[in-house]
Amino acid sequence: MPRITDKVLVLRRFPFGETSLILHVLTEKHGRVHLVARGAFRAKSPLCGLLDFFDTLELDWAQSKRSTMGEVRSGRLVTRRRRLTQDLTRYRTSLAALELGSAAAREGLPDPGLYHRLETCFDLVGVPERDPALELLSFDLDLLRGLGIAPVVELCAACAGTAAPVDAGGARAAFSAGAGGRLCRKCAIGARAQGGRVGTLGVEVLSAASVLMRRSVQERADLPPMPEELFRGLRDFVDRFLEYHLETKLRSRPLPVAASQAT
Ligand SMILES: [Zn+2]
């Protein structure tokens, strides 16, 4: 049987039989892979205590052509991220990133970008000076960009023209997740006429998303804290956009209030 070695992050784990584990992992070079780790719960197994969430592992597995599931032969720890399991806010934040990574990872579709985004997110959420809530939001937006479906938040998503606010106060712009983002008045009317769902979003929320998407990892650390209500609006918008495009309900979201307030 061909042997494969790759770096992995554990996405999901299920007990199998008395002592074994089924693993869904995101690999650096082979996309999502499903594996069985026989005897992983035996105290004498070299895999015992190794196959944890959030850590970077290097696994060696045998992949039979007849089965979609590989069999783990050996593994070693590359990076332990213990801090993520020692603080409830950082733990929940990491689980939310993991759930999204799992929803986006496909079998048979190598996606090194997704692997590195998730690994970077775990690293940053573990840095005490970083705001975990802001790091998760940045991960979400970056993941959407990696999938080629980043929300269009400045110009009109349909005609690439200026998308002015649509209310008298100038505070809200037309927005449609299905159309890819912000819409000008004319395209909003057109989208509605074709049966599309078009709502409105605060211009402030769209501007905050734009700022965040243009900041590098380093620049993000220097951003002034966002007012809580604005952050909630942005968080809610990104969650709904993700759920629309990934066609799944993300169970770990919204995070408990304490997680969003962490600074
Ligand atoms: Zn337009």
Short mmCIF file of C-alpha atoms and ligand atoms in Angstrom, two decimals:
data_model
loop_
_atom_site.label_atom_id
_atom_site.label_comp_id
_atom_site.label_asym_id
_atom_site.label_seq_id
_atom_site.Cartn_x
_atom_site.Cartn_y
_atom_site.Cartn_z
CA MET A 1 0.00 0.00 0.00
CA PRO A 2 1.34 3.47 -0.84
CA ARG A 3 2.56 5.42 2.17
CA ILE A 4 1.92 9.14 2.49
CA THR A 5 3.48 11.62 4.90
CA ASP A 6 2.06 15.09 5.40
CA LYS A 7 1.52 17.78 7.98
CA VAL A 8 -2.03 17.76 9.36
CA LEU A 9 -4.50 19.57 11.61
CA VAL A 10 -7.21 17.40 13.18
CA LEU A 11 -10.67 18.60 12.10
CA ARG A 12 -12.89 15.94 13.69
CA ARG A 13 -12.38 12.85 15.86
CA PHE A 14 -14.68 9.89 16.52
CA PRO A 15 -14.00 6.92 18.83
CA PHE A 16 -13.98 3.67 16.84
CA GLY A 17 -14.27 0.34 18.62
CA GLU A 18 -12.62 0.02 22.01
CA THR A 19 -9.28 1.64 21.37
CA SER A 20 -9.28 3.28 17.95
CA LEU A 21 -10.04 6.69 16.51
CA ILE A 22 -11.45 7.86 13.20
CA LEU A 23 -9.86 11.18 12.22
CA HIS A 24 -10.81 13.78 9.66
CA VAL A 25 -7.71 15.86 9.06
CA LEU A 26 -6.81 18.85 6.91
CA THR A 27 -3.45 18.14 5.32
CA GLU A 28 -1.01 20.61 3.89
CA LYS A 29 -0.72 18.93 0.49
CA HIS A 30 -3.55 16.38 0.17
CA GLY A 31 -6.70 18.28 1.14
CA ARG A 32 -9.10 16.67 3.59
CA VAL A 33 -8.21 13.08 4.46
CA HIS A 34 -10.09 10.50 6.55
CA LEU A 35 -7.94 8.15 8.62
CA VAL A 36 -8.24 5.38 11.16
CA ALA A 37 -5.73 5.38 14.02
CA ARG A 38 -5.83 1.82 15.37
CA GLY A 39 -5.08 1.41 19.06
CA ALA A 40 -4.72 5.18 19.54
CA PHE A 41 -6.26 4.93 23.02
CA ARG A 42 -3.90 2.19 24.20
CA ALA A 43 -1.49 3.57 26.77
CA LYS A 44 1.45 1.92 25.01
CA SER A 45 0.55 3.23 21.54
CA PRO A 46 2.94 5.88 20.20
CA LEU A 47 -0.22 7.70 19.02
CA CYS A 48 -1.69 7.88 22.54
CA GLY A 49 -2.18 11.54 23.53
CA LEU A 50 -0.82 12.76 20.20
CA LEU A 51 -3.92 13.27 18.05
CA ASP A 52 -5.26 16.51 19.55
CA PHE A 53 -7.10 19.46 18.06
CA PHE A 54 -5.17 22.67 17.20
CA ASP A 55 -1.70 21.03 17.15
CA THR A 56 0.32 20.66 13.97
CA LEU A 57 1.16 16.98 13.52
CA GLU A 58 3.09 15.06 10.93
CA LEU A 59 1.36 11.78 10.15
CA ASP A 60 2.45 8.85 8.08
CA TRP A 61 -0.40 6.74 6.69
CA ALA A 62 -1.06 3.88 4.31
CA GLN A 63 -3.65 4.57 1.64
CA SER A 64 -5.24 1.55 -0.01
CA LYS A 65 -6.73 2.08 -3.46
CA ARG A 66 -9.81 0.10 -2.38
CA SER A 67 -10.67 2.26 0.62
CA THR A 68 -11.34 5.95 1.03
CA MET A 69 -9.87 5.74 4.52
CA GLY A 70 -6.15 5.67 5.21
CA GLU A 71 -4.53 3.92 8.14
CA VAL A 72 -2.19 5.88 10.40
CA ARG A 73 1.18 4.14 10.81
CA SER A 74 3.12 6.73 12.80
CA GLY A 75 3.01 10.36 13.83
CA ARG A 76 4.94 13.07 15.53
CA LEU A 77 4.15 16.42 17.08
CA VAL A 78 5.35 19.45 15.09
CA THR A 79 3.75 22.32 17.06
CA ARG A 80 1.87 22.00 20.34
CA ARG A 81 -0.62 24.87 20.93
CA ARG A 82 -1.46 24.18 24.53
CA ARG A 83 -2.48 27.76 25.26
CA LEU A 84 -5.61 27.36 23.12
CA THR A 85 -7.00 24.78 25.54
CA GLN A 86 -6.19 26.75 28.68
CA ASP A 87 -8.46 29.75 28.13
CA LEU A 88 -12.17 29.32 27.38
CA THR A 89 -12.41 32.30 25.01
CA ARG A 90 -9.40 31.20 22.97
CA TYR A 91 -10.62 27.61 23.02
CA ARG A 92 -14.08 28.51 21.69
CA THR A 93 -12.59 30.82 19.12
CA SER A 94 -10.27 28.07 17.91
CA LEU A 95 -13.17 25.61 17.71
CA ALA A 96 -15.13 28.10 15.60
CA ALA A 97 -12.17 28.42 13.21
CA LEU A 98 -11.84 24.64 13.15
CA GLU A 99 -15.52 24.17 12.30
CA LEU A 100 -15.29 26.63 9.44
CA GLY A 101 -12.06 25.05 8.18
CA SER A 102 -13.82 21.68 8.27
CA ALA A 103 -16.82 23.03 6.36
CA ALA A 104 -14.51 24.39 3.65
CA ALA A 105 -12.09 21.43 3.35
CA ARG A 106 -12.81 18.94 0.56
CA GLU A 107 -11.58 15.39 0.05
CA GLY A 108 -9.38 14.98 -2.99
CA LEU A 109 -8.90 18.73 -3.33
CA PRO A 110 -5.49 19.88 -2.08
CA ASP A 111 -5.77 23.37 -0.60
CA PRO A 112 -2.47 24.46 1.00
CA GLY A 113 -3.90 27.99 1.35
CA LEU A 114 -6.71 26.79 3.60
CA TYR A 115 -4.27 24.67 5.63
CA HIS A 116 -1.92 27.62 6.20
CA ARG A 117 -4.78 30.01 7.01
CA LEU A 118 -6.09 27.71 9.70
CA GLU A 119 -2.63 27.09 11.14
CA THR A 120 -1.91 30.84 11.20
CA CYS A 121 -5.27 31.50 12.87
CA PHE A 122 -4.42 29.03 15.67
CA ASP A 123 -1.01 30.67 16.09
CA LEU A 124 -2.49 34.18 16.33
CA VAL A 125 -5.39 33.23 18.62
CA GLY A 126 -2.75 31.88 20.99
CA VAL A 127 -0.86 35.18 21.19
CA PRO A 128 -1.89 36.91 24.46
CA GLU A 129 -1.65 40.43 22.95
CA ARG A 130 -4.04 39.55 20.11
CA ASP A 131 -7.82 39.90 20.26
CA PRO A 132 -9.12 36.38 19.47
CA ALA A 133 -12.46 37.71 18.20
CA LEU A 134 -10.73 39.98 15.68
CA GLU A 135 -8.41 37.16 14.59
CA LEU A 136 -11.37 34.85 13.94
CA LEU A 137 -13.12 37.52 11.91
CA SER A 138 -9.96 38.07 9.86
CA PHE A 139 -9.61 34.32 9.33
CA ASP A 140 -13.22 34.12 8.13
CA LEU A 141 -12.78 36.95 5.63
CA ASP A 142 -9.44 35.57 4.44
CA LEU A 143 -10.97 32.12 4.00
CA LEU A 144 -13.74 33.63 1.85
CA ARG A 145 -11.10 35.37 -0.22
CA GLY A 146 -9.22 32.07 -0.61
CA LEU A 147 -12.42 30.45 -1.88
CA GLY A 148 -12.86 33.32 -4.37
CA ILE A 149 -16.04 34.58 -2.69
CA ALA A 150 -14.87 37.52 -0.58
CA PRO A 151 -17.81 39.88 -0.02
CA VAL A 152 -17.72 42.98 -2.22
CA VAL A 153 -18.09 45.81 0.28
CA GLU A 154 -17.10 49.05 -1.47
CA LEU A 155 -18.36 49.08 -5.06
CA CYS A 156 -21.42 47.38 -6.54
CA ALA A 157 -20.89 43.60 -6.72
CA ALA A 158 -22.93 43.39 -9.92
CA CYS A 159 -21.78 46.33 -12.08
CA ALA A 160 -18.60 47.45 -10.24
CA GLY A 161 -20.00 50.98 -10.17
CA THR A 162 -20.41 53.23 -7.13
CA ALA A 163 -22.92 51.79 -4.64
CA ALA A 164 -24.31 54.77 -2.75
CA PRO A 165 -26.43 54.34 0.40
CA VAL A 166 -30.09 53.67 -0.37
CA ASP A 167 -31.75 55.27 2.68
CA ALA A 168 -32.49 58.93 3.29
CA GLY A 169 -30.00 59.12 6.16
CA GLY A 170 -27.17 57.71 4.05
CA ALA A 171 -26.42 55.03 6.64
CA ARG A 172 -27.44 51.85 4.84
CA ALA A 173 -26.46 50.26 1.53
CA ALA A 174 -28.24 47.55 -0.44
CA PHE A 175 -26.66 44.16 0.08
CA SER A 176 -27.23 40.66 -1.23
CA ALA A 177 -25.15 37.64 -0.20
CA GLY A 178 -26.37 35.82 -3.31
CA ALA A 179 -25.17 38.66 -5.56
CA GLY A 180 -21.79 38.68 -3.78
CA GLY A 181 -22.12 41.83 -1.69
CA ARG A 182 -23.01 45.50 -1.85
CA LEU A 183 -25.29 46.68 -4.66
CA CYS A 184 -26.08 50.01 -6.30
CA ARG A 185 -29.74 51.04 -6.38
CA LYS A 186 -30.23 49.97 -10.00
CA CYS A 187 -28.65 46.52 -9.53
CA ALA A 188 -30.59 46.04 -6.28
CA ILE A 189 -33.85 46.61 -8.15
CA GLY A 190 -32.68 44.24 -10.90
CA ALA A 191 -31.68 41.52 -8.40
CA ARG A 192 -35.05 41.77 -6.61
CA ALA A 193 -36.89 41.56 -9.93
CA GLN A 194 -35.11 38.27 -10.60
CA GLY A 195 -36.22 36.89 -7.24
CA GLY A 196 -32.94 37.51 -5.39
CA ARG A 197 -32.94 38.36 -1.68
CA VAL A 198 -31.72 41.90 -1.20
CA GLY A 199 -31.52 43.57 2.21
CA THR A 200 -29.55 46.47 3.59
CA LEU A 201 -26.42 46.68 5.70
CA GLY A 202 -24.93 49.55 7.69
CA VAL A 203 -22.40 51.51 5.64
CA GLU A 204 -20.23 51.60 8.76
CA VAL A 205 -20.20 47.80 8.92
CA LEU A 206 -19.19 47.56 5.25
CA SER A 207 -16.41 50.12 5.77
CA ALA A 208 -15.12 48.21 8.80
CA ALA A 209 -15.04 44.99 6.73
CA SER A 210 -13.14 46.82 4.01
CA VAL A 211 -10.55 48.13 6.46
CA LEU A 212 -10.05 44.70 8.01
CA MET A 213 -9.67 42.97 4.64
CA ARG A 214 -6.95 45.39 3.57
CA ARG A 215 -4.83 45.05 6.72
CA SER A 216 -1.91 42.65 6.94
CA VAL A 217 -1.48 40.40 9.97
CA GLN A 218 0.99 42.88 11.42
CA GLU A 219 -1.15 45.96 10.69
CA ARG A 220 -4.14 44.27 12.28
CA ALA A 221 -2.38 44.20 15.65
CA ASP A 222 -2.19 48.02 15.55
CA LEU A 223 -5.87 48.67 14.76
CA PRO A 224 -7.72 50.65 17.44
CA PRO A 225 -10.41 48.56 19.19
CA MET A 226 -13.71 48.55 17.30
CA PRO A 227 -16.82 49.82 19.12
CA GLU A 228 -18.69 46.77 20.35
CA GLU A 229 -21.89 47.41 18.43
CA LEU A 230 -19.97 47.85 15.19
CA PHE A 231 -18.06 44.63 15.86
CA ARG A 232 -21.31 42.74 16.48
CA GLY A 233 -22.77 44.07 13.24
CA LEU A 234 -19.65 42.98 11.34
CA ARG A 235 -19.59 39.58 13.06
CA ASP A 236 -23.25 38.98 12.25
CA PHE A 237 -22.80 40.01 8.61
CA VAL A 238 -19.79 37.71 8.11
CA ASP A 239 -21.52 34.74 9.80
CA ARG A 240 -24.55 35.10 7.57
CA PHE A 241 -22.40 35.51 4.46
CA LEU A 242 -20.41 32.37 5.36
CA GLU A 243 -23.52 30.32 6.03
CA TYR A 244 -25.10 31.41 2.76
CA HIS A 245 -22.06 30.53 0.65
CA LEU A 246 -20.99 27.37 2.48
CA GLU A 247 -24.63 26.25 2.68
CA THR A 248 -24.21 25.12 6.26
CA LYS A 249 -25.23 26.23 9.74
CA LEU A 250 -22.09 26.87 11.79
CA ARG A 251 -22.98 25.46 15.22
CA SER A 252 -20.13 27.15 17.09
CA ARG A 253 -21.46 30.58 16.12
CA PRO A 254 -22.37 33.09 17.32
CA LEU A 255 -19.70 32.86 20.00
CA PRO A 256 -20.84 33.65 23.56
CA VAL A 257 -20.78 37.36 24.33
CA ALA A 258 -17.72 37.02 26.54
CA ALA A 259 -15.74 35.81 23.54
CA SER A 260 -16.62 38.86 21.42
CA GLN A 261 -15.76 41.24 24.23
CA ALA A 262 -12.31 39.84 24.86
CA THR A 263 -9.56 42.29 24.10
ZN ZN B 1 -24.62 48.07 -9.81
#
